[in-house]
Coordinates of C-alpha atoms and ligand atoms in Angstrom, one line a residue:
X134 CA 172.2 426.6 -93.0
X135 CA 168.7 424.8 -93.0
X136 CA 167.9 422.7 -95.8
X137 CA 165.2 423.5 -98.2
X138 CA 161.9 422.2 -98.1
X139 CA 162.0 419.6 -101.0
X140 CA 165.7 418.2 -100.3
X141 CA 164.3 416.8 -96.6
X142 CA 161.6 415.5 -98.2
X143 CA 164.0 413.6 -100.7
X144 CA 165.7 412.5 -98.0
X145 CA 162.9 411.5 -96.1
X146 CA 161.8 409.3 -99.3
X147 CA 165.5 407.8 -99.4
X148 CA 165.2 406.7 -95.5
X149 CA 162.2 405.2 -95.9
X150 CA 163.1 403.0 -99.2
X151 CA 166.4 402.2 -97.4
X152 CA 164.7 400.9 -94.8
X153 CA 162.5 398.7 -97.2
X154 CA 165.6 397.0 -98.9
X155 CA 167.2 396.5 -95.5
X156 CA 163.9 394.7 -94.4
X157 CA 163.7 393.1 -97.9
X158 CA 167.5 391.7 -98.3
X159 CA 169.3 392.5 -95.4
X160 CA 171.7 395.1 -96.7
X161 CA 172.4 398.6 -95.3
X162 CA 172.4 401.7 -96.7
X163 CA 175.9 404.1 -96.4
X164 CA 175.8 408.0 -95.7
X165 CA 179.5 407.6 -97.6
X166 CA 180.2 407.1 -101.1
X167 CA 180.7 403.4 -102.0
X168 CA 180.5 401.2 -105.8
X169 CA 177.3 399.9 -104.6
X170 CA 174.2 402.2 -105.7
X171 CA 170.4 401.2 -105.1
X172 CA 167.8 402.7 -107.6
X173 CA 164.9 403.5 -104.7
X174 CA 162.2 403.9 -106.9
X175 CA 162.2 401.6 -109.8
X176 CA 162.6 398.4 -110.4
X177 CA 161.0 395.4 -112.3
X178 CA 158.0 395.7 -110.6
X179 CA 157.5 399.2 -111.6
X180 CA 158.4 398.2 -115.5
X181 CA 162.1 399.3 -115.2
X182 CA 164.3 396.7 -117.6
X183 CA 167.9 396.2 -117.0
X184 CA 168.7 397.7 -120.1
X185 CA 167.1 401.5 -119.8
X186 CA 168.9 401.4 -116.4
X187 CA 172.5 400.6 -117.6
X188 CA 172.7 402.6 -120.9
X189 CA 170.9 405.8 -118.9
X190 CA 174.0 405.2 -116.1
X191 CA 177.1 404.2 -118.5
X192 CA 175.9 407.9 -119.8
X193 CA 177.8 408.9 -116.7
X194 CA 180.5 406.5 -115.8
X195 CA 181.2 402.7 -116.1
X196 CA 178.6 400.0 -114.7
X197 CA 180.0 396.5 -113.6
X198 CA 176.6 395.0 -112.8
X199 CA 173.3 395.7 -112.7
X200 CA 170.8 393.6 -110.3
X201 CA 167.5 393.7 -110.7
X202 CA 165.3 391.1 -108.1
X203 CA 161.7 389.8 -109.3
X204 CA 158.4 391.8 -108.3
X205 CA 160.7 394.6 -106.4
X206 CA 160.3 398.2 -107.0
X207 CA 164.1 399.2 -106.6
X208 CA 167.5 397.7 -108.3
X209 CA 171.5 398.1 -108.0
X210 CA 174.4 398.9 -109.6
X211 CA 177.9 398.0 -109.0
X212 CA 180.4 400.2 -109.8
X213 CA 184.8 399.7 -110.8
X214 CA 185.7 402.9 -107.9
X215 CA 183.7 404.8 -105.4
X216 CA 184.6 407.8 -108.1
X217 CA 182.2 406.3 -110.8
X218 CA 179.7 405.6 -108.2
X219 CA 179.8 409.1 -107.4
X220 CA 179.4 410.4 -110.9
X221 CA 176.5 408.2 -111.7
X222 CA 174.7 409.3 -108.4
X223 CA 175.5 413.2 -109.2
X224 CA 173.6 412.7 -112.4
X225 CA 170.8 411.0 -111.8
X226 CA 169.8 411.2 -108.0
X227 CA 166.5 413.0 -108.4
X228 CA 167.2 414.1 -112.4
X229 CA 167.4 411.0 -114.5
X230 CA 164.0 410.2 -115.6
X231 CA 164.4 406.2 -116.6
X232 CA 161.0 405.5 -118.1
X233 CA 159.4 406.5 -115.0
X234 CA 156.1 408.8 -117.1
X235 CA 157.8 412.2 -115.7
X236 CA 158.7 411.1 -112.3
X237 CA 163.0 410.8 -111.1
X238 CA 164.2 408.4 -109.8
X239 CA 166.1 408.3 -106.2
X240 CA 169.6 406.7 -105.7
X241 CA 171.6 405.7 -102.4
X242 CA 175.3 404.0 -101.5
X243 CA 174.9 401.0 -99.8
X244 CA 177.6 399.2 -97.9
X245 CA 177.2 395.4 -100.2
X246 CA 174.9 394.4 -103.0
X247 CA 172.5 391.8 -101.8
X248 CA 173.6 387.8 -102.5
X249 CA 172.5 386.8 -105.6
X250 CA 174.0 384.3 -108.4
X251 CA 173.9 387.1 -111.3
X252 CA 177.9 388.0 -110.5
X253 CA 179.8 387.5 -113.7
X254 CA 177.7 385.8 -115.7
X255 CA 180.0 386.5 -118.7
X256 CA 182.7 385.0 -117.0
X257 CA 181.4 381.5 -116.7
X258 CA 182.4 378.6 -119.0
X259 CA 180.0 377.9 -121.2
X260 CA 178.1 375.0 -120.2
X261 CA 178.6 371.6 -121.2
X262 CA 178.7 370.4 -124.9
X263 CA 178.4 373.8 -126.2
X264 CA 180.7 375.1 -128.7
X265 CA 180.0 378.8 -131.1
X266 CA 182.1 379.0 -133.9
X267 CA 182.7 382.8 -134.9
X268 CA 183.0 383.8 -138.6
X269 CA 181.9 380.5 -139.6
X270 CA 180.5 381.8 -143.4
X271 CA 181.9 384.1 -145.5
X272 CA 179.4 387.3 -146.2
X273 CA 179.2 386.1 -149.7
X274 CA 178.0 382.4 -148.2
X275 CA 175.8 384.5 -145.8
X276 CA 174.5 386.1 -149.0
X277 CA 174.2 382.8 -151.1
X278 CA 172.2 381.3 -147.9
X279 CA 169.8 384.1 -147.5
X280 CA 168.8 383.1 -150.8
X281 CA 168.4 379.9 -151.1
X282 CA 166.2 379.8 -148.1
X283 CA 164.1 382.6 -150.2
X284 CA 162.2 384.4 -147.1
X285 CA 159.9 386.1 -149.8
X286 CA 156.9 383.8 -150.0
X287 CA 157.2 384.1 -145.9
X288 CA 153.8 385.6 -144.7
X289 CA 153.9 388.9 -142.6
X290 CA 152.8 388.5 -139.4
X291 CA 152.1 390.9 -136.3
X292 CA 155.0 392.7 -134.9
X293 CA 155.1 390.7 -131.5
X294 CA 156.0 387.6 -133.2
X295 CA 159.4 386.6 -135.1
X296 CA 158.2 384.9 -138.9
X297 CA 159.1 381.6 -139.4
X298 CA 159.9 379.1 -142.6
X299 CA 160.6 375.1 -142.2
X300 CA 162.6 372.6 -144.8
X301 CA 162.1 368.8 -144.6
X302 CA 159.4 368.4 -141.7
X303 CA 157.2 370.8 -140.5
X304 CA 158.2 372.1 -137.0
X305 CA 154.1 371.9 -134.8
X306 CA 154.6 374.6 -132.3
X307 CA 151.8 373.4 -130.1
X308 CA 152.9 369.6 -129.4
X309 CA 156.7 370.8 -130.1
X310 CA 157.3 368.2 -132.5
X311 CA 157.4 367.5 -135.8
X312 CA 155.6 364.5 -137.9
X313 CA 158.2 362.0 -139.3
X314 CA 155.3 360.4 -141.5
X315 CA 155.2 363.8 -143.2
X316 CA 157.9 365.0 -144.6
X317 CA 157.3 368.5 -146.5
X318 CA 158.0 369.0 -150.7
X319 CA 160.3 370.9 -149.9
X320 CA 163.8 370.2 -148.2
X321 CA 167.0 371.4 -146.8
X322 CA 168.7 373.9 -149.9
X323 CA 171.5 372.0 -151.2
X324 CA 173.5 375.0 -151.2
X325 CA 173.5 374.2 -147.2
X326 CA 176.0 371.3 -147.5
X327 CA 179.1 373.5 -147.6
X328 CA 178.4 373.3 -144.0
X329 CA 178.1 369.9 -143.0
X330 CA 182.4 368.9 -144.2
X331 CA 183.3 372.3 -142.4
X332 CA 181.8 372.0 -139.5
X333 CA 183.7 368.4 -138.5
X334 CA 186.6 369.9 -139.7
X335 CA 186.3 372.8 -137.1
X336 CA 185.1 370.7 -134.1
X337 CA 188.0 368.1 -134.8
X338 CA 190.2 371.0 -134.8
X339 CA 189.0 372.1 -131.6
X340 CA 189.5 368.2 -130.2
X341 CA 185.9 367.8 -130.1
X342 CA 183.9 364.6 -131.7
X343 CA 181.4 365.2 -134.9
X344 CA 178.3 363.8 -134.7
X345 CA 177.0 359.9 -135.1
X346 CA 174.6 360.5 -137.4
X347 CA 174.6 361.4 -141.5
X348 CA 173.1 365.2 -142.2
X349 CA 170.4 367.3 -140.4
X350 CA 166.8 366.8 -142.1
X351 CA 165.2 369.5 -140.6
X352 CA 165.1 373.7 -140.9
X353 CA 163.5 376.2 -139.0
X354 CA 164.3 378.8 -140.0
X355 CA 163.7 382.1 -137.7
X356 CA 163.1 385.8 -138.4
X357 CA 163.3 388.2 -135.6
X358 CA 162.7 391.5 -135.8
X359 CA 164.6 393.8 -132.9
X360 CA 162.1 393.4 -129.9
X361 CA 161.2 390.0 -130.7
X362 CA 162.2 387.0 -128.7
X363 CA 161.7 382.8 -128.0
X364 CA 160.8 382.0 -124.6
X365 CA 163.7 379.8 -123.2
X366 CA 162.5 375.9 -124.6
X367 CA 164.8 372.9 -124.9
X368 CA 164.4 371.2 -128.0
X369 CA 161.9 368.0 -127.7
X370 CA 164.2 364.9 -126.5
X371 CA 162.5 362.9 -128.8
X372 CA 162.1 364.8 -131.7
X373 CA 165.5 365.1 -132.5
X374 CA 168.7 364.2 -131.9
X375 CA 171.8 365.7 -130.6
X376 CA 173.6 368.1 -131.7
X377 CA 171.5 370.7 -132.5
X378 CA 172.7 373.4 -135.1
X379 CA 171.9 377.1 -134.9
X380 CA 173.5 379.5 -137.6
X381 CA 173.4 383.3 -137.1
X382 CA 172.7 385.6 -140.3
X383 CA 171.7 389.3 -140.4
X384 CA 172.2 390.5 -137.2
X385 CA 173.8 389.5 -133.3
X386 CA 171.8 388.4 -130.2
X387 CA 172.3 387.6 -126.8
X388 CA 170.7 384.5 -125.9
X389 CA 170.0 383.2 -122.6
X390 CA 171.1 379.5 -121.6
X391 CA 169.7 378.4 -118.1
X392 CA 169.5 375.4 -116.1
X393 CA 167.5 375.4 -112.5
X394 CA 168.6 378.9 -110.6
X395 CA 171.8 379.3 -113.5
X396 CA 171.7 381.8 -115.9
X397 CA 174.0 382.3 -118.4
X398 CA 174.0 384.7 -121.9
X399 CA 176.2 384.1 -124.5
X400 CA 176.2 386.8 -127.4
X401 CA 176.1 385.2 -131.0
X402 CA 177.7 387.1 -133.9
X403 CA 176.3 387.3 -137.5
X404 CA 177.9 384.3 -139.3
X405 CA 178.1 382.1 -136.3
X406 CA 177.6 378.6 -135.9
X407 CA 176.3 377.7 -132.5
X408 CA 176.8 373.8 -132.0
X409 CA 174.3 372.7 -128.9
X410 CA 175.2 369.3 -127.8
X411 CA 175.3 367.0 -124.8
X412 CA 174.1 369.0 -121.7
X413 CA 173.3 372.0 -123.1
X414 CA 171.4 370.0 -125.9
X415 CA 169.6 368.4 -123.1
X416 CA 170.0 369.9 -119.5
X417 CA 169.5 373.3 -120.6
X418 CA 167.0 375.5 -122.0
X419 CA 167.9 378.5 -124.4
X420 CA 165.5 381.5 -125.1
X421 CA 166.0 385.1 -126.3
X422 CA 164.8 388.1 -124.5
X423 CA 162.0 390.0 -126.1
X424 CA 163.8 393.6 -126.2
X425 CA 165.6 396.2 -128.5
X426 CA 168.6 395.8 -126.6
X427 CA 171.3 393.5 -125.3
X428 CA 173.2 393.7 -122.6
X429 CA 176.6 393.0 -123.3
X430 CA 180.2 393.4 -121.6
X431 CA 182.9 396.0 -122.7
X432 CA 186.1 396.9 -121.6
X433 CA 184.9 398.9 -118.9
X434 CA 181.9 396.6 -117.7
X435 CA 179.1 396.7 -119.3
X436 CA 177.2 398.2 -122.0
X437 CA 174.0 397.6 -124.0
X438 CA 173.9 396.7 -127.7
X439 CA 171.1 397.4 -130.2
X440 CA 169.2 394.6 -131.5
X441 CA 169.1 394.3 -135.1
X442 CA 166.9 392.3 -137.6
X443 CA 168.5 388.3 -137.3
X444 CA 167.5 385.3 -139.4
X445 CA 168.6 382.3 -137.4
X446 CA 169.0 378.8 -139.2
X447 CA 168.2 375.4 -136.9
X448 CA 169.3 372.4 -138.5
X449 CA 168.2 369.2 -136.6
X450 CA 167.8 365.3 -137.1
X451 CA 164.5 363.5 -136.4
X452 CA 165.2 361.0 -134.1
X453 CA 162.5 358.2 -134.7
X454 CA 161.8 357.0 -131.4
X455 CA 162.0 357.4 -127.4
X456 CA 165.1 359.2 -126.2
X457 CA 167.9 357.5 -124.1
X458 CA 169.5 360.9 -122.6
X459 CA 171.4 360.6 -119.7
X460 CA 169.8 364.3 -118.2
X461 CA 166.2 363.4 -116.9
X462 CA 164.9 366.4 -115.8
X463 CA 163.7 367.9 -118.9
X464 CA 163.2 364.7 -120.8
X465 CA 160.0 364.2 -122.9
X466 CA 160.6 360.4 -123.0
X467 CA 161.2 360.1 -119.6
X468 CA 158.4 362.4 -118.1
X469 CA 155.9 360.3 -120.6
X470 CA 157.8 357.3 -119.3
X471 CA 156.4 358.5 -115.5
X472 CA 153.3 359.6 -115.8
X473 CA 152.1 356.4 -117.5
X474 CA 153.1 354.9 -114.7
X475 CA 152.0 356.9 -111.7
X476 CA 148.3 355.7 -110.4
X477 CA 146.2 358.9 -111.1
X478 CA 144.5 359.9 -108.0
X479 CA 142.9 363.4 -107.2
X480 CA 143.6 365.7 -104.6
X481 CA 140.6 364.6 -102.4
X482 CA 141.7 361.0 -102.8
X483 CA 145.1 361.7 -101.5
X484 CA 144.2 363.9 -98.7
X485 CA 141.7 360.9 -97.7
X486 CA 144.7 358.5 -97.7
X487 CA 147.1 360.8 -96.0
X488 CA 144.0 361.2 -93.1
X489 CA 144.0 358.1 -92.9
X490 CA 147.6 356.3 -93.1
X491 CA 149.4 359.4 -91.8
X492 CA 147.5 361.7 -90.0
X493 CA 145.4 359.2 -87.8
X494 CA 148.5 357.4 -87.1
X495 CA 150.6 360.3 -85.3
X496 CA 148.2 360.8 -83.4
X497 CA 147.4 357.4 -81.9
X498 CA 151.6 357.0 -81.5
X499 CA 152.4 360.8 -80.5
X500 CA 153.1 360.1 -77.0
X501 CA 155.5 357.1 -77.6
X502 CA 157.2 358.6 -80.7
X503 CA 157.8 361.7 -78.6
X504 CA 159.5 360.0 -76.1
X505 CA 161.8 358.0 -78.6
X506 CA 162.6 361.2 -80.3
X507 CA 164.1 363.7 -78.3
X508 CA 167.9 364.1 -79.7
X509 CA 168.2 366.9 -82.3
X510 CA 170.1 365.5 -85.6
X511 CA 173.8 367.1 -85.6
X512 CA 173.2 368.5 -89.3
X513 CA 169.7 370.0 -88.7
X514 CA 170.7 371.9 -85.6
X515 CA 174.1 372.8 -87.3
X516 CA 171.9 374.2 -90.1
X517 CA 169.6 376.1 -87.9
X518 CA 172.6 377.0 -85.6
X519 CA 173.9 379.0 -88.8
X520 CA 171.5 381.9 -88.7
X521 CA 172.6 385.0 -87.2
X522 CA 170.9 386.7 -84.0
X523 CA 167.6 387.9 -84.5
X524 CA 166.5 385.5 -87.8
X525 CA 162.7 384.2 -87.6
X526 CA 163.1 380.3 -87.9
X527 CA 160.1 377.9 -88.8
X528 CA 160.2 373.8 -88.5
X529 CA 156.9 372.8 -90.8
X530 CA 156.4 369.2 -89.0
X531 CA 157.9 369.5 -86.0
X532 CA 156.7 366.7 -83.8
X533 CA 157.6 367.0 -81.0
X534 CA 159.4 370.0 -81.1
X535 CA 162.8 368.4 -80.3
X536 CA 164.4 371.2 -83.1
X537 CA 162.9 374.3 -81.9
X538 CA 165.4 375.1 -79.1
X539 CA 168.6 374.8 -81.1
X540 CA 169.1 378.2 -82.4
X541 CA 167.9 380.6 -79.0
X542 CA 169.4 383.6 -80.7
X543 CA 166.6 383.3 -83.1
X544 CA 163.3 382.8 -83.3
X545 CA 161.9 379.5 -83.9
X546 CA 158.8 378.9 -84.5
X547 CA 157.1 374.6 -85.0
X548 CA 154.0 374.0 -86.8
X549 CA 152.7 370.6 -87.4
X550 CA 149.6 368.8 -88.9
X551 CA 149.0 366.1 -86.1
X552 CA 147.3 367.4 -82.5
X553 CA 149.1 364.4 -80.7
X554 CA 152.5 365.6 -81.6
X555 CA 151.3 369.4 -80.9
X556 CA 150.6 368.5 -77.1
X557 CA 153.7 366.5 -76.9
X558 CA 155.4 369.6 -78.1
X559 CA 153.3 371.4 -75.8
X560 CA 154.6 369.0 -72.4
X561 CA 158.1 369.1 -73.9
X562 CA 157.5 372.9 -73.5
X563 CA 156.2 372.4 -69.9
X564 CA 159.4 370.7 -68.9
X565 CA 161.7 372.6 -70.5
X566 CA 160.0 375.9 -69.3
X567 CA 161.5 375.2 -65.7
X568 CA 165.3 375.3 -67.4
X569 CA 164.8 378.0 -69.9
X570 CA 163.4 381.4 -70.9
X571 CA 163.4 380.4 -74.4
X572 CA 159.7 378.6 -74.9
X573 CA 158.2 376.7 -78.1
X574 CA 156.0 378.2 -80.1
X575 CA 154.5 375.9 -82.0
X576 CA 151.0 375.7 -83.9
X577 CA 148.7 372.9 -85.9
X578 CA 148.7 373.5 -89.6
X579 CA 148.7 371.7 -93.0
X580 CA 152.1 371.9 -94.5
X581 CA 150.4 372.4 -98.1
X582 CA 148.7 375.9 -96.4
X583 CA 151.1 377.4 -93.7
X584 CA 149.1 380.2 -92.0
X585 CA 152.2 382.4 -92.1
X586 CA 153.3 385.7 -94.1
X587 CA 155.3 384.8 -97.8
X588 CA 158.5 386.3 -97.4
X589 CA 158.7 386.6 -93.7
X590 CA 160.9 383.4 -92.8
X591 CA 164.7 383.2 -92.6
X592 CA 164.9 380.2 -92.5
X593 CA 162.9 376.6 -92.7
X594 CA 163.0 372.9 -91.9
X595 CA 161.5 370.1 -93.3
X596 CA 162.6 367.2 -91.8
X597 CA 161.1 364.0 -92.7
X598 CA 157.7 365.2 -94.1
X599 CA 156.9 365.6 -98.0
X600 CA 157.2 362.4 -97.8
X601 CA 154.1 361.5 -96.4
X602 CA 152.1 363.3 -99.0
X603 CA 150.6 361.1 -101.3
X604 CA 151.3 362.4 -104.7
X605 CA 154.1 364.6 -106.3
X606 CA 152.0 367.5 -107.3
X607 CA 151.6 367.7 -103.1
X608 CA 155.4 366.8 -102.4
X609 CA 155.7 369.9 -104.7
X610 CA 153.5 372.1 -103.6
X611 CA 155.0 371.5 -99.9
X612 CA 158.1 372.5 -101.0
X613 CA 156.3 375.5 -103.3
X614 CA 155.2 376.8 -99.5
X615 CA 158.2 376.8 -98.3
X616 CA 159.7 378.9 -100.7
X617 CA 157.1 381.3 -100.6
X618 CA 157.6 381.8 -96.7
X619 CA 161.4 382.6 -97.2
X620 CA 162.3 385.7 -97.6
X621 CA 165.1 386.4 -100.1
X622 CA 168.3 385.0 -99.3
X623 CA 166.3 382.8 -97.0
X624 CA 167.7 379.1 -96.7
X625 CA 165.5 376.0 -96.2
X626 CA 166.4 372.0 -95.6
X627 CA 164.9 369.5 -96.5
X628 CA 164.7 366.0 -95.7
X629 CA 163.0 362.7 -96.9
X630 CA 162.9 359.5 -97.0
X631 CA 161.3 356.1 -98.0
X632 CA 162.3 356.5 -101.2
X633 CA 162.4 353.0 -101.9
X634 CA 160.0 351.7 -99.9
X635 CA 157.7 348.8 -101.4
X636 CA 154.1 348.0 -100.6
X637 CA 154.3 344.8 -100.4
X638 CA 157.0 344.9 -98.7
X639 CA 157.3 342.1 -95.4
X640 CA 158.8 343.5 -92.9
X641 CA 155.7 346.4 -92.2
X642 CA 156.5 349.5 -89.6
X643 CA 156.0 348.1 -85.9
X644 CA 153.8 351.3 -86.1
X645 CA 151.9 350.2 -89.0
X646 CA 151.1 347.2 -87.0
X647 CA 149.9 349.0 -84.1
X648 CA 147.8 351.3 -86.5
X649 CA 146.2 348.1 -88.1
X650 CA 145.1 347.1 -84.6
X651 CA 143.9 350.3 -83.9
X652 CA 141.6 350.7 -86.7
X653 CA 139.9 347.3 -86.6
X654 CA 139.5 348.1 -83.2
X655 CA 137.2 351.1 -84.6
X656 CA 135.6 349.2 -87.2
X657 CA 134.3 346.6 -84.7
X658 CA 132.5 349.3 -82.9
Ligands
LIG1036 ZN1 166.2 362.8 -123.3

C-alpha cells in the first residue's frame, strides 16, 4: 500500500531536519524506537521554553531530561524505556501543538542525545559553602514576619518587575551597592532576631561554622509575582560580607546557581533559610528564571511546578571597605584593583604597537624562525590527533605550518597574520608536497577577524598567539573568534605565554635585538 500524500511529506520534513541536527551536533537519527526523541521543529529559537515542552510530554509518559541548545530551532528528550519514548512520540508526532500559533510539531528517535553538561543537574552537590535549611519558621513566624516587614506602603509597579522594600541601608540597583554613610530611619524588624540564635544553632548542628561577625544590617526584601524573575548577580564583594541570608516566605522557587559553563537549580521551599557562603557567596552567581513554571524532579523524572507569589527576605552585613576573597573572578575589589592599574590604550593604539613589535618582526625573522621550528609539540598534535576522520581542523597562527599535517584524516586548515611565516608555510608545503598527498592549506588573516564560517570548525589551535595582542579586551576577543568558529561540541587549545615577562627586563629576546637593528636601519634611511 502507497502512502498518502501528506505522511511523505511529513517524512520528507523529518529527513530534512534530521539531517540539520546531524550537521549541527553530530548525532544520528534512528528508524527504531529509542529513549532519545528530537522535537524537529521547535526549539529556543523559535520561542519554545523547556517547560511547555516537558509538561505537554509528561501528559504522555515520564521525561528524564529535556535539552534545549541556544539559538536552535529543535530540542530533546530523554526518556526511562524505549516504551515511554514510544508513547510520547504516538501523541505528539504531528498533533501536539506546543505554543507553535496552530502549527505541530515533528518528533524523531535518535540513536544518543548530543554532549552537553545539562545531565543531572539535580544530582550534583550543591556547590561550595551553600547550605538551605527546610522548615526553618513556623507558619505562625512566617505569619508574624509578613507583618512586621508590612508590604502595604510597598508601591505597585508594572507586572514585569518583582516590588521591592529595604531595612537599614538602601540597596542602589544601578551601582549595586548600598551607601554606608546613609543608613535609612528605618531598620531590620526586631521581630527578625528569633533568627539570628537559631540559625548557629542549626549550622553547628550540621558541623558547619556561624559567622564572624555580629547581626546582618541590611534587608531587601523581594516580591515576586509568578513570572517574575532576578537575572543571575553575585552580591557586590564589597558591599557586604559573607554569608549572605536568603529566607523564603509565601511561595517555592527554583533558583539557578552558575559558575562559568555550570549550571545548577536548587528548589527553595516556603519557610526556608538559604545560607550563601564561601564559594557560592563569591564564585557563583544566583538568578531566578522569569516564568510561571519550574522545572523540578519527581519520582519518575521530571515535572514542572507552578510558580506562586514568593516574598524573599536578604539579610546581609555592610562590609566597610575593599574585599579580601580568595575567588577573583567575579570580585568588585579586585577587578577595580586591575583596571586602575592597566595603561588605557585604544584599539588603534594597540593595533599600531602590535604592527610594529609583533607583526613587523615575523616577518623580518620568518625564514630563520621557520627553520628552528619544525617539530610539532607532543600535546598539540596529540590534541589534534584526537579528532575523528573527516573533522575540519583550523591552527589560527600557524607559522610555519609545522601543525597542519598531524591529523591527515582531517582537514586542517593554517591561517596566520604574518606574510613571512605564510611563504615559509608555503616552501614547507613545497617540500613536503614531494612525500605526501596531504598539502597545507594555509591563508593570511587577523586572528581578531577570521575570514571563516561561525560554527563550521571542529576543532582549533592557538598556540602561542593571544599573547601578542596588546590589551585584554583583544586577548578576549581572539579567544571570542574562536569560539564562534567552533561548531557545538567543537574543542579548541589554547596556549600562551610571557606571562611574567617584565619590560625592563635585561636579558631582551636575541630577536628583539635583531628587530632593534633592523628598524634603525630604516630610520636612517
Ligand atoms: Zn571578593
Amino acid at each position: 500500500m502507497t502512502k498518502d500524500y501528506s505522511s511523505r511529506k511529513l517524512e520528507r520534513k523529518q529527513r530534512r531536519c534530521e539531517t540539520i541536527i546531524y550537521n549541527d551536533v553530530g548525532i544520528e537519527s534512528s528508524e527504531m524506537p529509542t529513549c532519545f526523541l528530537a522535537i524537529l521543529n521547535a526549539g529556543l529559537s523559535t520561542g519554545l521554553t523547556e517547560e511547555s515542552v516537558l509538561s505537554n510530554a509528561i501528559q504522555y509518559a515520564p521525561v528524564q531530561q529535556v535539552i534545549m541548545l541556544p539559538n536552535k530551532s529543535y530540542c530533546f528528550l530523554k526518556c526511562h524505556n524505549v516504551n515511554n519514548a514510544e508513547r510520547i512520540y504516538n501523541n505528539m508526532h504531528g498533533r501536539a501543538g506546543l505554543e507553535q500559533r496552530g502549527g505541530v510539531v515533528y518528533l524523531s528517535y535518535f540513536k544518543s542525545l548530543p554532549m552537553c553538561k545539562e545531565e543531572n543537574v539535580w544530582a550534583k552537590p550543591l556547590p561550595e559553602g551553600l547550605v538551605l535549611l527546610p522548615n526553618f519558621l513556623t507558619e505562625s513566624e512566617e505569619n508574624m514576619l509578613l507583618k512586621a516587614i508590612n508590604l502595604e506602603d510597598v508601591e505597585q509597579s508594572d507586572l514585569k518587575h518583582r516590588r521591592v522594600k529595604h531595612f537599614g541601608y538602601q540597596f542602589m540597583y544601578g551601582e549595586n551597592n548600598v551607601d554606608p554613610t546613609k543608613p535609612l530611619n528605618e531598620k531590620i524588624p526586631n521581630e527578625c532576631d528569633i533568627l539570628w540564635p537559631r540559625l548557629k544553632t542549626e549550622l553547628t548542628k550540621l558541623g558547619l561554622p556561624a559567622w564572624d561577625w555580629d547581626v546582618p544590617d541590611q534587608l531587601t526584601v523581594n516580591i515576586y509575582e509568578p513570572g517574575q524573575g532576578i537575572p543571575p548577580h553575585v552580591d557586590t564583594h564589597s558591599a557586604f560580607l559573607d554569608p549572605i541570608f536568603s529566607l523564603s516566605l509565601f511561595g517555592d522557587v527554583v533558583m539557578d546557581f552558575r559558575r562559568g559553563s555550570d549550571r545548577q537549580p536548587l528548589k527553595l521551599l516556603r519557610r526556608s533559610m538559604l545560607v550563601m557562603s564561601g564559594a557560592s557567596r563569591y564564585d557563583w552567581t544566583h538568578g531566578i528564571t522569569p516564568r510561571t513554571l519550574d522545572i523540578v524532579p519527581s519520582e519518575t523524572g521530571l515535572t514542572v511546578m507552578p510558580r506562586q507569589k514568593r516574598i524573599s527576605l536578604t539579610f546581609r552585613r555592610l562590609r566597610r571597605g575593599p574585599c579580601n576573597c580568595t575567588f577573583p573572578t567575579l570580585c568588585d575589589s579586585r577587578i577595580n584593583a586591575q583596571s586602575n592599574l592597566a595603561p588605557v590604550i585604544t584599539d588603534v593604539v594597540a593595533a599600531q604597537l602590535e604592527e610594529k613589535n609583533v607583526h613587523s618582526v615575523y616577518d623580518c625573522i620568518a625564514p630563520h624562525f621557520s627553520e628552528t621550528r619544525h617539530t610539532p609539540w607532543p600535546r598539540v598534535a596529540e590534541f589534534l590527533r584526537s579528532f575523528r576522520t573527516g573533522s575540519v581542523l583550523l591552527d589560527i597562527g600557524c607559522g610555519n605550518g609545522k601543525y597542519l599535517q598531524c591529523n591527515n584524516n582531517a582537514l586542517t586548515i593554517g591561517c596566520d597574520r604574518s606574510s613571512g611565516l605564510i611563504n615559509a608555510c608555503l616552501e614547507r608545503a613545497k617540500i613536503i608536497r614531494e612525500n605526501s598527498s596531504n598539502l597545507p592549506n594555509a591563508f593570511r588573516c587577523d586572528c581578531l577577524h577570521v575570514p571563516v564560517r561561525s560554527q563550521t570548525v571542529d576543532g582549533c589551535i592557538s598556540i602561542a598567539v593571544i599573547h601578542h595582542l596588546a590589551t585584554a579586551e583583544r586577548r578576549l576577543a581572539a579567544i571570542r573568534e574562536m569560539a564562534r568558529l567552533l561548531r557545538l561540541g567543537g574543542r579548541a587549545l589554547i596556549y600562551v605565554w610571557a606571562k611574567d615577562q617584565r619590560a625592563n627586563d635585561n636579558k631582551k629576546s636575541a630577536y628583539l635585538l635583531q628587530n632593534k637593528a633592523l628598524n634603525k636601519k630604516k630610520d636612517n634611511r
